[in-house]
mmCIF file of C-alpha atoms in Angstrom:
data_model
loop_
_atom_site.group_PDB
_atom_site.id
_atom_site.type_symbol
_atom_site.label_atom_id
_atom_site.label_comp_id
_atom_site.label_asym_id
_atom_site.label_seq_id
_atom_site.Cartn_x
_atom_site.Cartn_y
_atom_site.Cartn_z
ATOM 1 C CA MET A 7 21.652 -11.755 34.241
ATOM 2 C CA THR A 8 22.228 -8.067 34.882
ATOM 3 C CA ASP A 9 19.525 -5.492 35.377
ATOM 4 C CA ALA A 10 20.326 -3.944 32.012
ATOM 5 C CA THR A 11 19.670 -7.136 30.089
ATOM 6 C CA THR A 12 16.500 -7.759 32.064
ATOM 7 C CA PHE A 13 15.265 -4.334 31.060
ATOM 8 C CA GLU A 14 16.085 -4.917 27.412
ATOM 9 C CA MET A 15 14.321 -8.238 27.341
ATOM 10 C CA GLU A 16 11.197 -6.685 28.852
ATOM 11 C CA ASN A 17 10.788 -4.947 25.509
ATOM 12 C CA GLU A 18 11.392 -7.984 23.376
ATOM 13 C CA ALA A 19 9.132 -7.921 20.356
ATOM 14 C CA SER A 20 6.286 -10.328 19.739
ATOM 15 C CA PHE A 21 5.307 -11.459 16.251
ATOM 16 C CA GLY A 22 2.620 -8.796 16.139
ATOM 17 C CA ASP A 23 5.217 -6.045 16.596
ATOM 18 C CA TYR A 24 7.082 -7.245 13.524
ATOM 19 C CA PHE A 25 3.826 -7.478 11.623
ATOM 20 C CA ALA A 26 3.018 -3.888 12.618
ATOM 21 C CA LEU A 27 6.231 -2.812 10.839
ATOM 22 C CA LEU A 28 4.547 -3.755 7.564
ATOM 23 C CA LYS A 29 1.783 -1.160 8.118
ATOM 24 C CA PRO A 30 -1.160 -3.601 7.914
ATOM 25 C CA ARG A 31 -3.742 -0.858 7.383
ATOM 26 C CA VAL A 32 -1.930 0.569 4.368
ATOM 27 C CA MET A 33 -1.424 -3.004 3.202
ATOM 28 C CA SER A 34 -5.161 -3.698 3.251
ATOM 29 C CA LEU A 35 -5.693 -0.822 0.806
ATOM 30 C CA VAL A 36 -2.843 -2.141 -1.362
ATOM 31 C CA VAL A 37 -4.319 -5.649 -1.363
ATOM 32 C CA PHE A 38 -7.721 -4.313 -2.394
ATOM 33 C CA THR A 39 -6.547 -1.988 -5.204
ATOM 34 C CA ALA A 40 -4.029 -4.509 -6.571
ATOM 35 C CA PHE A 41 -6.752 -7.160 -6.538
ATOM 36 C CA VAL A 42 -9.119 -4.887 -8.469
ATOM 37 C CA GLY A 43 -6.345 -3.989 -10.954
ATOM 38 C CA LEU A 44 -5.819 -7.686 -11.547
ATOM 39 C CA MET A 45 -9.511 -8.581 -11.800
ATOM 40 C CA VAL A 46 -10.556 -5.831 -14.222
ATOM 41 C CA ALA A 47 -7.739 -6.687 -16.652
ATOM 42 C CA PRO A 48 -9.102 -8.223 -19.850
ATOM 43 C CA VAL A 49 -7.301 -11.546 -19.418
ATOM 44 C CA SER A 50 -8.212 -14.432 -17.195
ATOM 45 C CA VAL A 51 -5.621 -15.236 -14.561
ATOM 46 C CA HIS A 52 -5.454 -18.565 -12.766
ATOM 47 C CA PRO A 53 -6.770 -17.997 -9.210
ATOM 48 C CA MET A 54 -3.570 -19.338 -7.629
ATOM 49 C CA ILE A 55 -1.384 -17.013 -9.708
ATOM 50 C CA GLY A 56 -3.709 -14.095 -8.975
ATOM 51 C CA PHE A 57 -3.563 -14.863 -5.270
ATOM 52 C CA CYS A 58 0.233 -15.039 -5.334
ATOM 53 C CA ALA A 59 0.503 -11.793 -7.312
ATOM 54 C CA VAL A 60 -1.652 -9.893 -4.789
ATOM 55 C CA LEU A 61 0.207 -11.499 -1.873
ATOM 56 C CA PHE A 62 3.657 -10.539 -3.165
ATOM 57 C CA ILE A 63 2.542 -7.008 -4.054
ATOM 58 C CA ALA A 64 1.269 -6.713 -0.459
ATOM 59 C CA VAL A 65 4.550 -8.054 0.947
ATOM 60 C CA GLY A 66 6.444 -5.537 -1.200
ATOM 61 C CA ALA A 67 4.267 -2.728 0.149
ATOM 62 C CA GLY A 68 4.916 -4.006 3.674
ATOM 63 C CA ALA A 69 8.662 -4.009 3.017
ATOM 64 C CA ALA A 70 8.449 -0.379 1.899
ATOM 65 C CA GLY A 71 6.474 0.398 5.076
ATOM 66 C CA SER A 72 9.173 -1.204 7.199
ATOM 67 C CA LEU A 73 11.915 0.816 5.470
ATOM 68 C CA ASN A 74 9.828 3.968 5.994
ATOM 69 C CA MET A 75 9.498 3.214 9.722
ATOM 70 C CA TRP A 76 13.254 2.654 9.983
ATOM 71 C CA TRP A 77 14.030 5.985 8.334
ATOM 72 C CA ASP A 78 11.279 8.013 10.030
ATOM 73 C CA ALA A 79 11.667 6.642 13.582
ATOM 74 C CA ASP A 80 12.838 10.051 14.833
ATOM 75 C CA ILE A 81 9.796 11.978 13.589
ATOM 76 C CA ASP A 82 7.377 9.140 14.389
ATOM 77 C CA ALA A 83 8.482 9.488 18.021
ATOM 78 C CA VAL A 84 7.265 13.106 18.294
ATOM 79 C CA MET A 85 3.951 12.779 16.425
ATOM 80 C CA ASN A 86 0.922 11.610 18.419
ATOM 81 C CA ARG A 87 -0.468 9.681 15.479
ATOM 82 C CA THR A 88 2.698 7.594 15.081
ATOM 83 C CA LYS A 89 4.434 7.486 18.462
ATOM 84 C CA ASN A 90 3.134 3.988 19.203
ATOM 85 C CA ARG A 91 4.738 2.452 16.129
ATOM 86 C CA PRO A 92 7.074 -0.459 16.993
ATOM 87 C CA ILE A 93 10.387 1.439 16.757
ATOM 88 C CA PRO A 94 9.491 4.589 18.746
ATOM 89 C CA ALA A 95 7.669 2.357 21.254
ATOM 90 C CA GLY A 96 10.958 0.486 21.814
ATOM 91 C CA LYS A 97 9.628 -2.902 20.710
ATOM 92 C CA VAL A 98 11.752 -3.364 17.600
ATOM 93 C CA THR A 99 15.185 -1.885 16.890
ATOM 94 C CA GLY A 100 15.795 0.256 13.816
ATOM 95 C CA ASP A 101 18.341 -2.270 12.530
ATOM 96 C CA ASP A 102 15.738 -5.038 12.682
ATOM 97 C CA ALA A 103 13.282 -2.925 10.708
ATOM 98 C CA LEU A 104 15.935 -2.154 8.090
ATOM 99 C CA ALA A 105 16.870 -5.835 7.767
ATOM 100 C CA ILE A 106 13.243 -6.931 7.467
ATOM 101 C CA GLY A 107 12.508 -4.192 4.947
ATOM 102 C CA LEU A 108 15.444 -5.026 2.696
ATOM 103 C CA THR A 109 14.907 -8.780 2.889
ATOM 104 C CA LEU A 110 11.194 -8.614 2.144
ATOM 105 C CA SER A 111 11.810 -6.134 -0.703
ATOM 106 C CA VAL A 112 14.106 -8.523 -2.543
ATOM 107 C CA PHE A 113 11.906 -11.481 -1.662
ATOM 108 C CA SER A 114 8.666 -9.905 -2.905
ATOM 109 C CA VAL A 115 10.171 -8.667 -6.191
ATOM 110 C CA VAL A 116 11.784 -12.016 -7.023
ATOM 111 C CA MET A 117 8.639 -13.944 -6.105
ATOM 112 C CA LEU A 118 6.382 -11.632 -8.128
ATOM 113 C CA TRP A 119 8.709 -12.115 -11.093
ATOM 114 C CA LEU A 120 8.547 -15.907 -10.763
ATOM 115 C CA ALA A 121 4.766 -15.871 -10.279
ATOM 116 C CA THR A 122 3.920 -13.398 -13.051
ATOM 117 C CA ASN A 123 6.282 -11.422 -15.285
ATOM 118 C CA VAL A 124 9.361 -9.234 -15.220
ATOM 119 C CA LEU A 125 7.572 -5.935 -15.933
ATOM 120 C CA ALA A 126 5.277 -6.356 -12.928
ATOM 121 C CA ALA A 127 8.286 -7.210 -10.742
ATOM 122 C CA ALA A 128 10.230 -4.191 -12.038
ATOM 123 C CA LEU A 129 7.267 -1.912 -11.296
ATOM 124 C CA LEU A 130 7.010 -3.332 -7.771
ATOM 125 C CA ALA A 131 10.741 -2.730 -7.242
ATOM 126 C CA PHE A 132 10.322 0.824 -8.485
ATOM 127 C CA THR A 133 7.343 1.347 -6.151
ATOM 128 C CA ILE A 134 9.375 0.237 -3.120
ATOM 129 C CA PHE A 135 12.289 2.441 -4.199
ATOM 130 C CA PHE A 136 9.954 5.379 -4.785
ATOM 131 C CA TYR A 137 8.276 5.101 -1.387
ATOM 132 C CA ALA A 138 11.378 4.340 0.679
ATOM 133 C CA VAL A 139 13.962 6.532 -1.061
ATOM 134 C CA VAL A 140 12.249 9.222 -3.141
ATOM 135 C CA TYR A 141 9.382 9.899 -0.712
ATOM 136 C CA SER A 142 10.649 8.952 2.774
ATOM 137 C CA MET A 143 14.306 9.894 2.513
ATOM 138 C CA TRP A 144 14.211 12.753 0.069
ATOM 139 C CA LEU A 145 10.914 14.579 -0.401
ATOM 140 C CA LYS A 146 9.042 14.153 2.868
ATOM 141 C CA ARG A 147 11.348 16.437 4.858
ATOM 142 C CA SER A 148 12.348 18.820 2.099
ATOM 143 C CA THR A 149 9.302 20.016 0.160
ATOM 144 C CA PRO A 150 5.662 20.874 0.912
ATOM 145 C CA GLN A 151 4.787 18.969 -2.275
ATOM 146 C CA ASN A 152 5.859 15.755 -0.467
ATOM 147 C CA ILE A 153 2.293 14.475 -0.358
ATOM 148 C CA VAL A 154 1.668 15.105 -4.049
ATOM 149 C CA ILE A 155 4.671 13.210 -5.360
ATOM 150 C CA GLY A 156 4.630 10.644 -2.568
ATOM 151 C CA GLY A 157 1.083 9.790 -3.566
ATOM 152 C CA ALA A 158 2.507 8.062 -6.619
ATOM 153 C CA ALA A 159 3.850 5.289 -4.374
ATOM 154 C CA GLY A 160 0.346 4.485 -3.146
ATOM 155 C CA ALA A 161 -1.013 4.695 -6.678
ATOM 156 C CA PHE A 162 1.151 1.931 -8.114
ATOM 157 C CA PRO A 163 -0.584 -1.220 -6.719
ATOM 158 C CA PRO A 164 -3.537 -1.361 -9.177
ATOM 159 C CA LEU A 165 -1.087 -0.695 -12.012
ATOM 160 C CA VAL A 166 1.176 -3.526 -10.813
ATOM 161 C CA GLY A 167 -1.881 -5.789 -10.480
ATOM 162 C CA TRP A 168 -2.954 -4.954 -14.052
ATOM 163 C CA VAL A 169 0.561 -5.571 -15.416
ATOM 164 C CA ALA A 170 0.822 -8.848 -13.463
ATOM 165 C CA ALA A 171 -2.258 -10.022 -15.376
ATOM 166 C CA THR A 172 -1.625 -8.555 -18.827
ATOM 167 C CA GLY A 173 2.145 -8.077 -19.033
ATOM 168 C CA SER A 174 1.817 -4.514 -20.337
ATOM 169 C CA VAL A 175 0.708 -1.016 -19.327
ATOM 170 C CA SER A 176 -2.418 0.536 -20.855
ATOM 171 C CA LEU A 177 -4.584 3.652 -20.624
ATOM 172 C CA GLU A 178 -6.981 2.007 -18.165
ATOM 173 C CA ALA A 179 -4.109 1.058 -15.855
ATOM 174 C CA LEU A 180 -2.684 4.573 -16.021
ATOM 175 C CA LEU A 181 -6.080 6.090 -15.189
ATOM 176 C CA MET A 182 -6.394 3.838 -12.133
ATOM 177 C CA PHE A 183 -2.940 5.075 -11.150
ATOM 178 C CA GLY A 184 -4.062 8.673 -11.752
ATOM 179 C CA LEU A 185 -7.192 8.203 -9.643
ATOM 180 C CA ILE A 186 -5.200 7.346 -6.494
ATOM 181 C CA PHE A 187 -2.423 9.803 -7.368
ATOM 182 C CA MET A 188 -4.808 12.780 -7.585
ATOM 183 C CA TRP A 189 -6.864 11.588 -4.620
ATOM 184 C CA THR A 190 -3.913 11.492 -2.194
ATOM 185 C CA PRO A 191 -3.260 15.267 -1.806
ATOM 186 C CA PRO A 192 -6.839 16.246 -0.831
ATOM 187 C CA HIS A 193 -6.991 13.214 1.463
ATOM 188 C CA PHE A 194 -3.800 14.114 3.347
ATOM 189 C CA TRP A 195 -4.314 17.871 3.379
ATOM 190 C CA ALA A 196 -7.713 17.399 5.010
ATOM 191 C CA LEU A 197 -5.908 15.304 7.643
ATOM 192 C CA ALA A 198 -3.172 17.931 8.036
ATOM 193 C CA LEU A 199 -5.794 20.657 8.537
ATOM 194 C CA PHE A 200 -7.227 19.036 11.638
ATOM 195 C CA LEU A 201 -4.063 17.363 12.977
ATOM 196 C CA LYS A 202 -2.349 20.728 13.019
ATOM 197 C CA LYS A 203 0.074 20.270 15.898
ATOM 198 C CA ASP A 204 1.604 16.949 14.835
ATOM 199 C CA TYR A 205 3.397 17.998 11.694
ATOM 200 C CA ASN A 206 4.544 21.268 13.319
ATOM 201 C CA ASN A 207 6.231 19.375 16.139
ATOM 202 C CA ALA A 208 7.968 16.990 13.773
ATOM 203 C CA ASN A 209 9.224 19.737 11.443
ATOM 204 C CA VAL A 210 7.755 17.951 8.443
ATOM 205 C CA PRO A 211 7.135 20.650 5.822
ATOM 206 C CA MET A 212 3.446 20.008 5.273
ATOM 207 C CA LEU A 213 1.728 22.641 3.161
ATOM 208 C CA THR A 214 -0.209 23.754 6.258
ATOM 209 C CA VAL A 215 3.087 24.569 7.976
ATOM 210 C CA THR A 216 5.036 26.173 5.115
ATOM 211 C CA HIS A 217 2.357 28.080 3.192
ATOM 212 C CA GLY A 218 -0.387 28.408 5.739
ATOM 213 C CA ARG A 219 -3.826 26.973 6.052
ATOM 214 C CA ARG A 220 -5.518 29.342 3.593
ATOM 215 C CA VAL A 221 -3.227 28.113 0.786
ATOM 216 C CA THR A 222 -3.802 24.499 1.835
ATOM 217 C CA ARG A 223 -7.563 24.938 1.559
ATOM 218 C CA ALA A 224 -7.120 26.363 -1.952
ATOM 219 C CA HIS A 225 -4.787 23.529 -2.987
ATOM 220 C CA LEU A 226 -7.232 20.962 -1.635
ATOM 221 C CA LEU A 227 -9.991 22.444 -3.791
ATOM 222 C CA VAL A 228 -7.839 22.607 -6.957
ATOM 223 C CA TYR A 229 -6.705 18.994 -6.676
ATOM 224 C CA THR A 230 -10.271 17.848 -6.025
ATOM 225 C CA LEU A 231 -11.460 19.725 -9.136
ATOM 226 C CA LEU A 232 -8.708 18.029 -11.198
ATOM 227 C CA LEU A 233 -9.516 14.639 -9.678
ATOM 228 C CA ALA A 234 -13.231 14.700 -10.535
ATOM 229 C CA PRO A 235 -12.988 14.630 -14.379
ATOM 230 C CA LEU A 236 -10.256 12.007 -14.213
ATOM 231 C CA ALA A 237 -12.353 9.791 -11.937
ATOM 232 C CA VAL A 238 -15.471 10.135 -14.103
ATOM 233 C CA GLY A 239 -13.379 9.748 -17.289
ATOM 234 C CA LEU A 240 -12.214 6.298 -16.171
ATOM 235 C CA GLY A 241 -15.863 5.251 -16.531
ATOM 236 C CA PHE A 242 -15.694 5.756 -20.306
ATOM 237 C CA THR A 243 -12.788 3.335 -20.833
ATOM 238 C CA THR A 244 -13.161 -0.394 -21.406
ATOM 239 C CA ILE A 245 -13.099 -1.164 -17.671
ATOM 240 C CA GLY A 246 -15.847 1.352 -16.828
ATOM 241 C CA GLY A 247 -19.529 0.542 -16.787
ATOM 242 C CA PRO A 248 -22.909 1.721 -15.472
ATOM 243 C CA VAL A 249 -22.124 0.944 -11.826
ATOM 244 C CA TYR A 250 -18.808 2.787 -11.954
ATOM 245 C CA LEU A 251 -20.265 5.816 -13.728
ATOM 246 C CA ALA A 252 -23.113 6.125 -11.229
ATOM 247 C CA VAL A 253 -20.744 5.824 -8.271
ATOM 248 C CA ALA A 254 -18.153 8.185 -9.783
ATOM 249 C CA ILE A 255 -20.681 10.927 -10.519
ATOM 250 C CA GLY A 256 -22.256 10.702 -7.063
ATOM 251 C CA ALA A 257 -19.027 10.433 -5.089
ATOM 252 C CA ASN A 258 -17.271 13.197 -7.027
ATOM 253 C CA ALA A 259 -20.216 15.550 -6.635
ATOM 254 C CA TRP A 260 -20.008 15.044 -2.854
ATOM 255 C CA PHE A 261 -16.226 15.388 -2.900
ATOM 256 C CA VAL A 262 -16.225 18.632 -4.901
ATOM 257 C CA LYS A 263 -18.921 20.088 -2.655
ATOM 258 C CA GLY A 264 -16.915 19.086 0.418
ATOM 259 C CA ALA A 265 -13.784 20.704 -1.025
ATOM 260 C CA PHE A 266 -15.716 23.925 -1.735
ATOM 261 C CA ASP A 267 -17.025 23.939 1.840
ATOM 262 C CA ILE A 268 -13.477 23.545 3.163
ATOM 263 C CA PHE A 269 -12.249 26.290 0.838
ATOM 264 C CA ARG A 270 -14.917 28.738 2.002
ATOM 265 C CA ARG A 271 -14.223 28.254 5.711
ATOM 266 C CA ASP A 272 -11.607 30.130 7.661
ATOM 267 C CA GLU A 273 -9.764 28.965 10.742
ATOM 268 C CA GLU A 274 -12.188 30.605 13.187
ATOM 269 C CA GLN A 275 -15.148 28.752 11.724
ATOM 270 C CA ALA A 276 -13.146 25.521 11.698
ATOM 271 C CA GLU A 277 -12.040 25.973 15.316
ATOM 272 C CA ALA A 278 -15.628 26.758 16.304
ATOM 273 C CA ASP A 279 -16.976 23.361 15.258
ATOM 274 C CA SER A 280 -13.616 21.590 15.873
ATOM 275 C CA TYR A 281 -12.953 20.909 12.185
ATOM 276 C CA ARG A 282 -16.166 19.030 11.525
ATOM 277 C CA THR A 283 -16.192 19.691 7.755
ATOM 278 C CA GLU A 284 -12.527 18.725 7.377
ATOM 279 C CA LYS A 285 -13.005 15.538 9.389
ATOM 280 C CA ALA A 286 -16.092 14.586 7.390
ATOM 281 C CA PHE A 287 -14.193 15.185 4.143
ATOM 282 C CA PHE A 288 -11.290 13.045 5.348
ATOM 283 C CA GLN A 289 -13.562 10.201 6.389
ATOM 284 C CA PHE A 290 -15.464 10.342 3.130
ATOM 285 C CA SER A 291 -12.188 10.350 1.169
ATOM 286 C CA LEU A 292 -11.465 6.818 2.419
ATOM 287 C CA LEU A 293 -14.923 5.683 1.372
ATOM 288 C CA TYR A 294 -14.508 7.553 -1.934
ATOM 289 C CA LEU A 295 -11.531 5.466 -3.037
ATOM 290 C CA PHE A 296 -13.049 2.232 -1.765
ATOM 291 C CA LEU A 297 -16.315 2.861 -3.631
ATOM 292 C CA HIS A 298 -14.581 3.637 -6.938
ATOM 293 C CA PHE A 299 -12.581 0.422 -6.910
ATOM 294 C CA LEU A 300 -15.524 -1.616 -5.658
ATOM 295 C CA ALA A 301 -17.591 -0.241 -8.575
ATOM 296 C CA LEU A 302 -14.850 -1.244 -11.056
ATOM 297 C CA LEU A 303 -15.010 -4.735 -9.595
ATOM 298 C CA ALA A 304 -18.816 -4.780 -9.869
ATOM 299 C CA ASP A 305 -18.680 -3.780 -13.550
ATOM 300 C CA ALA A 306 -16.042 -6.442 -14.234
ATOM 301 C CA GLY A 307 -18.392 -8.953 -12.595
ATOM 302 C CA LEU A 308 -21.311 -7.771 -14.740
ATOM 303 C CA ARG A 309 -19.170 -8.058 -17.884
ATOM 304 C CA ALA A 310 -18.047 -11.560 -16.939
ATOM 305 C CA ALA A 311 -21.673 -12.543 -16.402
ATOM 306 C CA GLY A 312 -22.558 -11.089 -19.807
ATOM 307 C CA ALA A 313 -24.946 -8.516 -18.329
ATOM 308 C CA ILE A 314 -23.259 -5.555 -20.065
ATOM 309 C CA MET B 82 11.481 -9.399 40.107
ATOM 310 C CA ALA B 83 10.251 -12.837 41.160
ATOM 311 C CA ILE B 84 11.707 -15.748 39.311
ATOM 312 C CA ARG B 85 9.012 -17.743 37.590
ATOM 313 C CA VAL B 86 9.324 -20.697 35.301
ATOM 314 C CA GLU B 87 7.055 -19.187 32.695
ATOM 315 C CA HIS B 88 7.777 -15.495 32.265
ATOM 316 C CA GLU B 89 5.612 -13.223 30.126
ATOM 317 C CA LEU B 90 8.717 -12.842 27.976
ATOM 318 C CA HIS B 91 8.514 -16.513 27.032
ATOM 319 C CA LYS B 92 5.024 -15.986 25.722
ATOM 320 C CA ARG B 93 6.221 -13.223 23.435
ATOM 321 C CA ARG B 94 9.137 -15.327 22.282
ATOM 322 C CA PHE B 95 6.803 -18.267 21.641
ATOM 323 C CA SER B 96 4.459 -16.047 19.618
ATOM 324 C CA ARG B 97 7.401 -15.000 17.481
ATOM 325 C CA ASN B 98 8.620 -18.542 16.926
ATOM 326 C CA LEU B 99 5.134 -19.784 16.147
ATOM 327 C CA GLY B 100 4.534 -16.875 13.764
ATOM 328 C CA VAL B 101 7.761 -17.409 11.842
ATOM 329 C CA GLY B 102 7.080 -21.142 11.720
ATOM 330 C CA LEU B 103 3.597 -20.667 10.312
ATOM 331 C CA VAL B 104 4.861 -18.145 7.757
ATOM 332 C CA LEU B 105 7.484 -20.620 6.555
ATOM 333 C CA VAL B 106 4.943 -23.437 6.289
ATOM 334 C CA ALA B 107 2.602 -21.136 4.363
ATOM 335 C CA PHE B 108 5.466 -20.191 2.036
ATOM 336 C CA VAL B 109 6.208 -23.849 1.281
ATOM 337 C CA VAL B 110 2.526 -24.465 0.506
ATOM 338 C CA ILE B 111 2.387 -21.400 -1.760
ATOM 339 C CA VAL B 112 5.524 -22.296 -3.729
ATOM 340 C CA PHE B 113 4.269 -25.856 -4.128
ATOM 341 C CA GLY B 114 0.845 -24.692 -5.322
ATOM 342 C CA LEU B 115 2.378 -22.157 -7.678
ATOM 343 C CA THR B 116 4.673 -24.829 -9.118
ATOM 344 C CA VAL B 117 1.780 -27.215 -9.753
ATOM 345 C CA VAL B 118 -0.191 -24.479 -11.538
ATOM 346 C CA LYS B 119 2.794 -23.290 -13.582
ATOM 347 C CA VAL B 120 3.763 -26.813 -14.675
ATOM 348 C CA LYS B 121 0.186 -27.674 -15.616
ATOM 349 C CA GLN B 122 -0.001 -24.544 -17.775
ATOM 350 C CA LEU B 123 2.951 -25.793 -19.851
ATOM 351 C CA GLY B 124 0.727 -28.322 -21.599
ATOM 352 C CA ALA B 125 2.116 -31.709 -22.605
ATOM 353 C CA VAL B 126 5.773 -32.191 -21.656
ATOM 354 C CA GLN B 127 8.124 -35.120 -22.022
ATOM 355 C CA GLY B 128 11.151 -36.130 -20.022
ATOM 356 C CA PHE B 129 14.440 -36.236 -21.909
ATOM 357 C CA ASP B 130 16.419 -38.783 -19.938
ATOM 358 C CA HIS B 131 16.550 -42.518 -20.305
ATOM 359 C CA VAL B 132 13.595 -42.764 -22.612
ATOM 360 C CA VAL B 133 13.332 -43.291 -26.313
ATOM 361 C CA ARG B 134 12.127 -40.155 -28.109
ATOM 362 C CA PRO B 135 10.513 -41.439 -31.295
ATOM 363 C CA GLU B 136 10.841 -38.127 -33.136
ATOM 364 C CA LEU B 137 14.631 -38.323 -32.891
ATOM 365 C CA ILE B 138 14.859 -41.669 -34.701
ATOM 366 C CA PRO B 139 15.589 -40.998 -38.394
ATOM 367 C CA GLU B 140 12.825 -42.127 -40.677
ATOM 368 C CA VAL B 141 13.776 -44.982 -42.934
ATOM 369 C CA LYS B 142 13.294 -44.052 -46.577
ATOM 370 C CA GLN B 143 11.730 -46.737 -48.674
#
């Protein structure tokens, strides 16, 4: 055994390193929203088939995450937030990540097709393609609107869950898609405002880098104002209910106020309290999405129990 | 580097083997469960081989 091989084997990956390629934290959000999309659909799905549908949607999302890590290994290495991912950390080779991503992509789409229907499988395939190719390879490094269009990839899971249950797309499913789609830009721009150095170093054209922080604050406010009526509007469809409406009105009021506060601040104020408003907005944005989908689930439960 | 029988590397390799093994077992269980559910949802089915299918025997007109 030479010294070189010894050194290489020191970095040999454990199972957890491969699992980290699938972006477990993103996956948990995918599992939750796909599950809600499936549960609020107006058809009853056998628990085993529902479980399989959510599992294969999650595996598909993981496959897309792995492909993203393969493609973005160079910029992940220079950003603090991502430099400990398996490839930049030297645990897993890029080729391994590519192989795992491609294999799991095909696997998840075929299995979702067998478990549910062809439209759901096609939508999952499109989601993986959209995230790995359209977002990661094409838009992320070329346009400051990367976050806006890339948000569509994260918005697909509840739609796929709905289609897995019903076999068709409907207004309710599209509004759930729209909720995540419109929520993504404010969520990421708040993050970009207080993680200012990272995206600069990596040369990723975030709006904060290309158009400045003033413009980003304005964009964040505009998208939040567009998001609010859409989020509340979902409450008036067949999947909405009293719980959802109450949550949507409360959460959106907070969100719009937070966006106004961010809009009114300038960099000096933000530096002075080390981006407290932006950080609070970002943290609440995670809760915001979780609460909306939890409320949809609660209303579906109330309907099933015959309470509304 | 001291030569030891059980290197830390072996632990990592074992974790990988165990993980892949468990994933494969889980996959078998899932496909089996899914098959049972899917077949049960078909309703009544009949085998076509080596059995008499009464509906294929022409009715005798009286």
